Amino acid sequence: MSAAARRITLAALAIAGSLGGAPAGAETVTVFAAASLTDAMTAVADAFTAATGARVVLSFAASSTLARQIENGAPASLYISANTAWTDRLDAAGLLAAGKRVDLLGNRLVLVAPADAAVAVAVDDDLDLAALLDGGRLAVADPDHVPAGLYAKAALQSLGLWGGAEPRLARTGDVRAALVLVARGEAPLGIVYRTDAITADRVREVGRFPADSHPPIVYPAAVVGEFDGAPADAFFRYLQGDEAGGIFAGFGFTVMVRGGSAEPN
């Protein structure tokens, strides 16, 4: 976790300490969350535990991987995806609790490079990716399955860049793995979420994709039906509150609840 992320975590714990004691019967809540939520959700979970005494177990991976695990009976109390399609799939299969789903967060898609790279570009249909890559690879989450990759593919297609980019892709299992390739200098460029670029010490944003070049990046949060009950409900409500919203915004997410949308810091 970066120094900035650690500071936000400590602030979250300070906020949580003022919220009161633990409720009767506090239990463990298991949360399956998209890899791009790693730093922010860890801070939110720590704040919730400090406030309530309830233990939160976090499992991070690609949204598609987590959804398939839930389909196969994995014991997740809540599922937080980086797009609506995988949540819709679980909902259609009757695996989510009725009425306990909310569009929680939003994000942006950015082009990143190693922190010491001397590059800054306008991401539009004139972008010369081949020249920027200079024989290297473009790190992206798998565009066939992983939300970050699906958004990246849609954006590149919208800008007329997909045909040239596809043969140069370094496909990874989730967006954090794509970020690592760029941080290590194994790929000169990558497409990740803005929130990933904010929290990474060895990577920086060098261009931002137009918001209308891909479907809106939305993170639905939902209670899994099999584990519907007080512990899951408590954390589900907490995610929609001001304290959690402040933490998410501090990590660069757009907060879509808390009585209305709020832009990130």
Coordinates of N, CA, C and O in Angstrom, one line a residue, residues 20-106:
G20 N -18.9 4.3 17.9 CA -19.6 3.5 19.0 C -19.2 2.1 19.1 O -18.3 1.7 18.4
G21 N -19.8 1.4 20.0 CA -19.4 0.0 20.3 C -19.9 -1.0 19.3 O -20.6 -0.7 18.4
A22 N -19.5 -2.3 19.6 CA -19.9 -3.4 18.7 C -21.4 -3.8 19.0 O -21.8 -3.8 20.1
P23 N -22.1 -4.1 17.9 CA -23.5 -4.6 18.1 C -23.5 -6.0 18.7 O -22.5 -6.8 18.6
A24 N -24.6 -6.4 19.3 CA -24.7 -7.8 19.8 C -24.5 -8.8 18.7 O -25.1 -8.6 17.6
G25 N -23.8 -9.8 19.0 CA -23.7 -10.9 18.0 C -22.9 -10.6 16.8 O -23.1 -11.2 15.7
A26 N -21.9 -9.7 16.9 CA -21.1 -9.3 15.7 C -20.4 -10.6 15.3 O -19.8 -11.4 16.0
E27 N -20.4 -10.8 13.9 CA -19.8 -12.0 13.4 C -18.9 -11.7 12.2 O -18.6 -10.5 11.9
T28 N -18.4 -12.7 11.6 CA -17.5 -12.5 10.4 C -18.3 -12.3 9.1 O -19.4 -12.9 8.9
V29 N -17.9 -11.3 8.3 CA -18.5 -11.0 7.0 C -17.4 -11.3 6.0 O -16.3 -10.8 6.1
T30 N -17.8 -12.1 5.0 CA -16.8 -12.4 3.9 C -17.2 -11.7 2.7 O -18.3 -11.8 2.2
V31 N -16.3 -10.9 2.2 CA -16.6 -10.0 1.0 C -15.7 -10.4 -0.1 O -14.5 -10.5 0.0
F32 N -16.3 -10.7 -1.3 CA -15.6 -11.0 -2.5 C -15.7 -9.7 -3.3 O -16.8 -9.2 -3.7
A33 N -14.5 -9.1 -3.6 CA -14.5 -7.7 -4.2 C -13.5 -7.7 -5.4 O -12.5 -8.4 -5.4
A34 N -13.8 -6.9 -6.4 CA -13.0 -6.7 -7.5 C -11.6 -6.3 -7.1 O -11.4 -5.5 -6.2
A35 N -10.6 -6.8 -7.8 CA -9.2 -6.5 -7.5 C -8.9 -5.0 -7.4 O -8.1 -4.6 -6.6
S36 N -9.5 -4.2 -8.2 CA -9.3 -2.8 -8.2 C -9.7 -2.1 -6.9 O -9.4 -0.9 -6.6
L37 N -10.5 -2.8 -6.0 CA -10.9 -2.3 -4.8 C -10.0 -2.6 -3.6 O -10.3 -2.2 -2.5
T38 N -8.9 -3.2 -3.9 CA -8.0 -3.8 -2.8 C -7.7 -2.8 -1.7 O -8.0 -3.0 -0.5
D39 N -7.1 -1.6 -2.1 CA -6.7 -0.7 -1.1 C -7.9 0.0 -0.4 O -7.9 0.1 0.9
A40 N -8.8 0.4 -1.1 CA -10.0 1.1 -0.6 C -10.8 0.2 0.3 O -11.2 0.6 1.4
M41 N -11.1 -1.0 -0.2 CA -11.9 -1.9 0.6 C -11.2 -2.4 1.9 O -11.9 -2.6 2.9
T42 N -9.9 -2.5 1.8 CA -9.2 -2.8 3.0 C -9.3 -1.8 4.1 O -9.6 -2.0 5.3
A43 N -9.2 -0.5 3.7 CA -9.4 0.6 4.6 C -10.8 0.7 5.2 O -11.0 0.9 6.4
V44 N -11.8 0.5 4.3 CA -13.2 0.5 4.8 C -13.5 -0.7 5.7 O -14.1 -0.5 6.8
A45 N -13.0 -1.9 5.4 CA -13.2 -3.0 6.3 C -12.5 -2.8 7.7 O -13.1 -3.1 8.7
D46 N -11.3 -2.2 7.7 CA -10.6 -1.9 8.9 C -11.5 -0.9 9.8 O -11.6 -1.1 11.0
A47 N -12.0 0.1 9.1 CA -12.8 1.1 9.8 C -14.1 0.4 10.4 O -14.5 0.7 11.5
F48 N -14.7 -0.4 9.6 CA -15.9 -1.1 10.1 C -15.6 -2.0 11.3 O -16.4 -2.0 12.3
T49 N -14.5 -2.7 11.2 CA -14.2 -3.6 12.3 C -13.9 -2.8 13.6 O -14.3 -3.1 14.7
A50 N -13.2 -1.6 13.4 CA -12.9 -0.8 14.6 C -14.2 -0.2 15.2 O -14.3 -0.1 16.4
A51 N -15.2 0.0 14.4 CA -16.4 0.6 14.8 C -17.3 -0.4 15.5 O -18.1 -0.1 16.4
T52 N -17.3 -1.7 15.0 CA -18.4 -2.7 15.3 C -17.8 -3.9 16.0 O -18.6 -4.6 16.7
G53 N -16.5 -4.2 15.8 CA -16.0 -5.4 16.4 C -16.2 -6.6 15.4 O -15.6 -7.7 15.7
A54 N -17.0 -6.4 14.4 CA -17.2 -7.5 13.4 C -15.9 -7.7 12.6 O -15.3 -6.8 12.1
R55 N -15.6 -9.0 12.3 CA -14.4 -9.3 11.5 C -14.9 -9.3 10.0 O -15.9 -9.9 9.7
V56 N -14.1 -8.7 9.1 CA -14.3 -8.7 7.7 C -13.2 -9.5 7.0 O -12.0 -9.1 7.1
V57 N -13.6 -10.5 6.3 CA -12.6 -11.3 5.5 C -12.8 -10.9 4.1 O -13.8 -11.0 3.5
L58 N -11.7 -10.5 3.4 CA -11.7 -9.9 2.1 C -11.0 -10.9 1.1 O -9.9 -11.4 1.4
S59 N -11.7 -11.1 0.0 CA -11.1 -11.9 -1.1 C -11.1 -11.0 -2.4 O -12.2 -10.6 -2.8
F60 N -10.0 -10.8 -3.0 CA -9.9 -9.9 -4.1 C -9.4 -10.7 -5.4 O -8.5 -11.5 -5.3
A61 N -10.1 -10.5 -6.5 CA -9.7 -11.1 -7.7 C -10.5 -10.5 -8.8 O -11.3 -9.5 -8.6
A62 N -10.4 -10.9 -10.1 CA -11.2 -10.4 -11.1 C -12.7 -10.7 -10.8 O -13.0 -11.7 -10.3
S63 N -13.6 -9.7 -11.2 CA -15.0 -9.9 -10.9 C -15.5 -11.2 -11.5 O -16.4 -11.8 -10.9
S64 N -15.1 -11.5 -12.7 CA -15.5 -12.8 -13.3 C -15.1 -14.0 -12.5 O -16.0 -14.9 -12.3
T65 N -13.9 -14.0 -12.0 CA -13.4 -15.2 -11.2 C -14.3 -15.3 -10.0 O -14.7 -16.4 -9.6
L66 N -14.5 -14.2 -9.3 CA -15.3 -14.2 -8.0 C -16.7 -14.6 -8.3 O -17.3 -15.4 -7.5
A67 N -17.3 -14.2 -9.4 CA -18.7 -14.5 -9.7 C -18.8 -16.0 -9.9 O -19.8 -16.7 -9.4
R68 N -17.9 -16.6 -10.6 CA -17.9 -18.0 -10.9 C -17.7 -18.8 -9.6 O -18.3 -19.9 -9.4
Q69 N -16.9 -18.3 -8.7 CA -16.7 -19.0 -7.4 C -18.0 -19.0 -6.6 O -18.4 -20.0 -6.0
I70 N -18.7 -17.9 -6.6 CA -20.0 -17.8 -6.0 C -21.0 -18.8 -6.6 O -21.8 -19.5 -5.9
E71 N -21.0 -18.9 -7.9 CA -21.9 -19.8 -8.6 C -21.6 -21.2 -8.2 O -22.4 -22.1 -8.2
N72 N -20.3 -21.5 -7.9 CA -19.9 -22.8 -7.4 C -20.0 -23.1 -5.9 O -19.5 -24.1 -5.4
G73 N -20.6 -22.1 -5.2 CA -20.9 -22.3 -3.8 C -19.9 -21.7 -2.8 O -20.0 -22.0 -1.6
A74 N -19.0 -20.8 -3.3 CA -18.1 -20.2 -2.4 C -18.9 -19.3 -1.4 O -19.9 -18.7 -1.7
P75 N -18.5 -19.3 -0.1 CA -19.2 -18.7 1.0 C -19.0 -17.2 1.1 O -18.4 -16.7 2.1
A76 N -19.4 -16.4 0.1 CA -19.3 -15.0 0.2 C -20.5 -14.3 0.7 O -21.7 -14.7 0.3
S77 N -20.4 -13.4 1.7 CA -21.5 -12.7 2.2 C -21.9 -11.6 1.3 O -23.1 -11.3 1.2
L78 N -21.0 -10.9 0.7 CA -21.2 -9.8 -0.2 C -20.4 -10.0 -1.4 O -19.2 -10.5 -1.4
Y79 N -20.9 -9.5 -2.6 CA -20.1 -9.5 -3.8 C -20.1 -8.1 -4.3 O -21.1 -7.4 -4.5
I80 N -18.9 -7.5 -4.6 CA -18.8 -6.2 -5.2 C -18.0 -6.3 -6.5 O -16.8 -6.6 -6.5
S81 N -18.6 -6.1 -7.6 CA -18.1 -6.3 -8.9 C -17.6 -5.0 -9.5 O -18.1 -3.9 -9.1
A82 N -16.8 -5.0 -10.5 CA -16.3 -3.8 -11.2 C -17.2 -3.5 -12.4 O -16.9 -2.6 -13.2
N83 N -18.2 -4.3 -12.6 CA -19.2 -4.0 -13.7 C -20.5 -4.7 -13.3 O -20.6 -5.5 -12.5
T84 N -21.6 -4.2 -14.0 CA -22.9 -4.7 -13.7 C -23.2 -6.1 -14.3 O -24.0 -6.9 -13.8
A85 N -22.5 -6.5 -15.4 CA -22.9 -7.7 -16.1 C -22.7 -9.0 -15.2 O -23.6 -9.8 -15.2
W86 N -21.6 -9.1 -14.4 CA -21.4 -10.2 -13.6 C -22.4 -10.3 -12.4 O -22.9 -11.3 -12.0
T87 N -22.8 -9.1 -11.9 CA -23.8 -9.0 -10.9 C -25.1 -9.4 -11.4 O -25.9 -10.1 -10.8
D88 N -25.4 -8.9 -12.6 CA -26.7 -9.3 -13.3 C -26.8 -10.8 -13.4 O -27.9 -11.4 -13.2
R89 N -25.7 -11.4 -13.8 CA -25.7 -12.9 -14.0 C -26.0 -13.6 -12.7 O -26.8 -14.6 -12.7
L90 N -25.4 -13.2 -11.6 CA -25.7 -13.8 -10.3 C -27.1 -13.6 -9.9 O -27.8 -14.4 -9.3
D91 N -27.6 -12.3 -10.1 CA -29.0 -12.0 -9.8 C -30.0 -12.8 -10.6 O -30.9 -13.4 -10.0
A92 N -29.7 -13.0 -11.9 CA -30.6 -13.8 -12.7 C -30.6 -15.3 -12.3 O -31.6 -16.0 -12.4
A93 N -29.5 -15.7 -11.7 CA -29.4 -17.1 -11.2 C -30.1 -17.3 -9.8 O -30.1 -18.4 -9.2
G94 N -30.6 -16.2 -9.2 CA -31.2 -16.3 -7.9 C -30.3 -16.4 -6.8 O -30.6 -16.8 -5.7
L95 N -29.0 -16.0 -7.0 CA -28.0 -16.1 -5.9 C -27.8 -14.9 -5.0 O -27.1 -15.0 -4.1
L96 N -28.5 -13.8 -5.4 CA -28.4 -12.6 -4.6 C -29.7 -12.4 -3.8 O -30.7 -12.8 -4.2
A97 N -29.5 -11.7 -2.6 CA -30.7 -11.4 -1.8 C -31.5 -10.3 -2.4 O -31.0 -9.3 -3.0
A98 N -32.8 -10.5 -2.4 CA -33.8 -9.6 -3.0 C -33.7 -8.2 -2.4 O -33.7 -8.1 -1.2
G99 N -33.6 -7.2 -3.2 CA -33.6 -5.8 -2.7 C -32.4 -5.4 -2.0 O -32.4 -4.3 -1.4
K100 N -31.3 -6.2 -2.1 CA -30.1 -5.8 -1.4 C -28.9 -5.7 -2.4 O -27.9 -6.4 -2.3
R101 N -29.1 -4.8 -3.3 CA -28.1 -4.5 -4.4 C -28.1 -3.0 -4.6 O -29.2 -2.4 -4.7
V102 N -26.9 -2.4 -4.7 CA -26.9 -1.0 -5.0 C -25.7 -0.7 -5.9 O -24.6 -1.4 -5.8
D103 N -25.8 0.3 -6.8 CA -24.7 0.8 -7.5 C -23.9 1.7 -6.6 O -24.3 2.8 -6.3
L104 N -22.7 1.2 -6.1 CA -22.0 1.8 -5.1 C -21.0 2.9 -5.5 O -20.9 4.0 -5.0
L105 N -20.2 2.5 -6.5 CA -19.0 3.4 -6.9 C -18.9 3.5 -8.4 O -19.4 2.7 -9.2
G106 N -18.2 4.5 -8.8 CA -17.8 4.7 -10.2 C -16.3 4.9 -10.3 O -15.6 5.2 -9.3

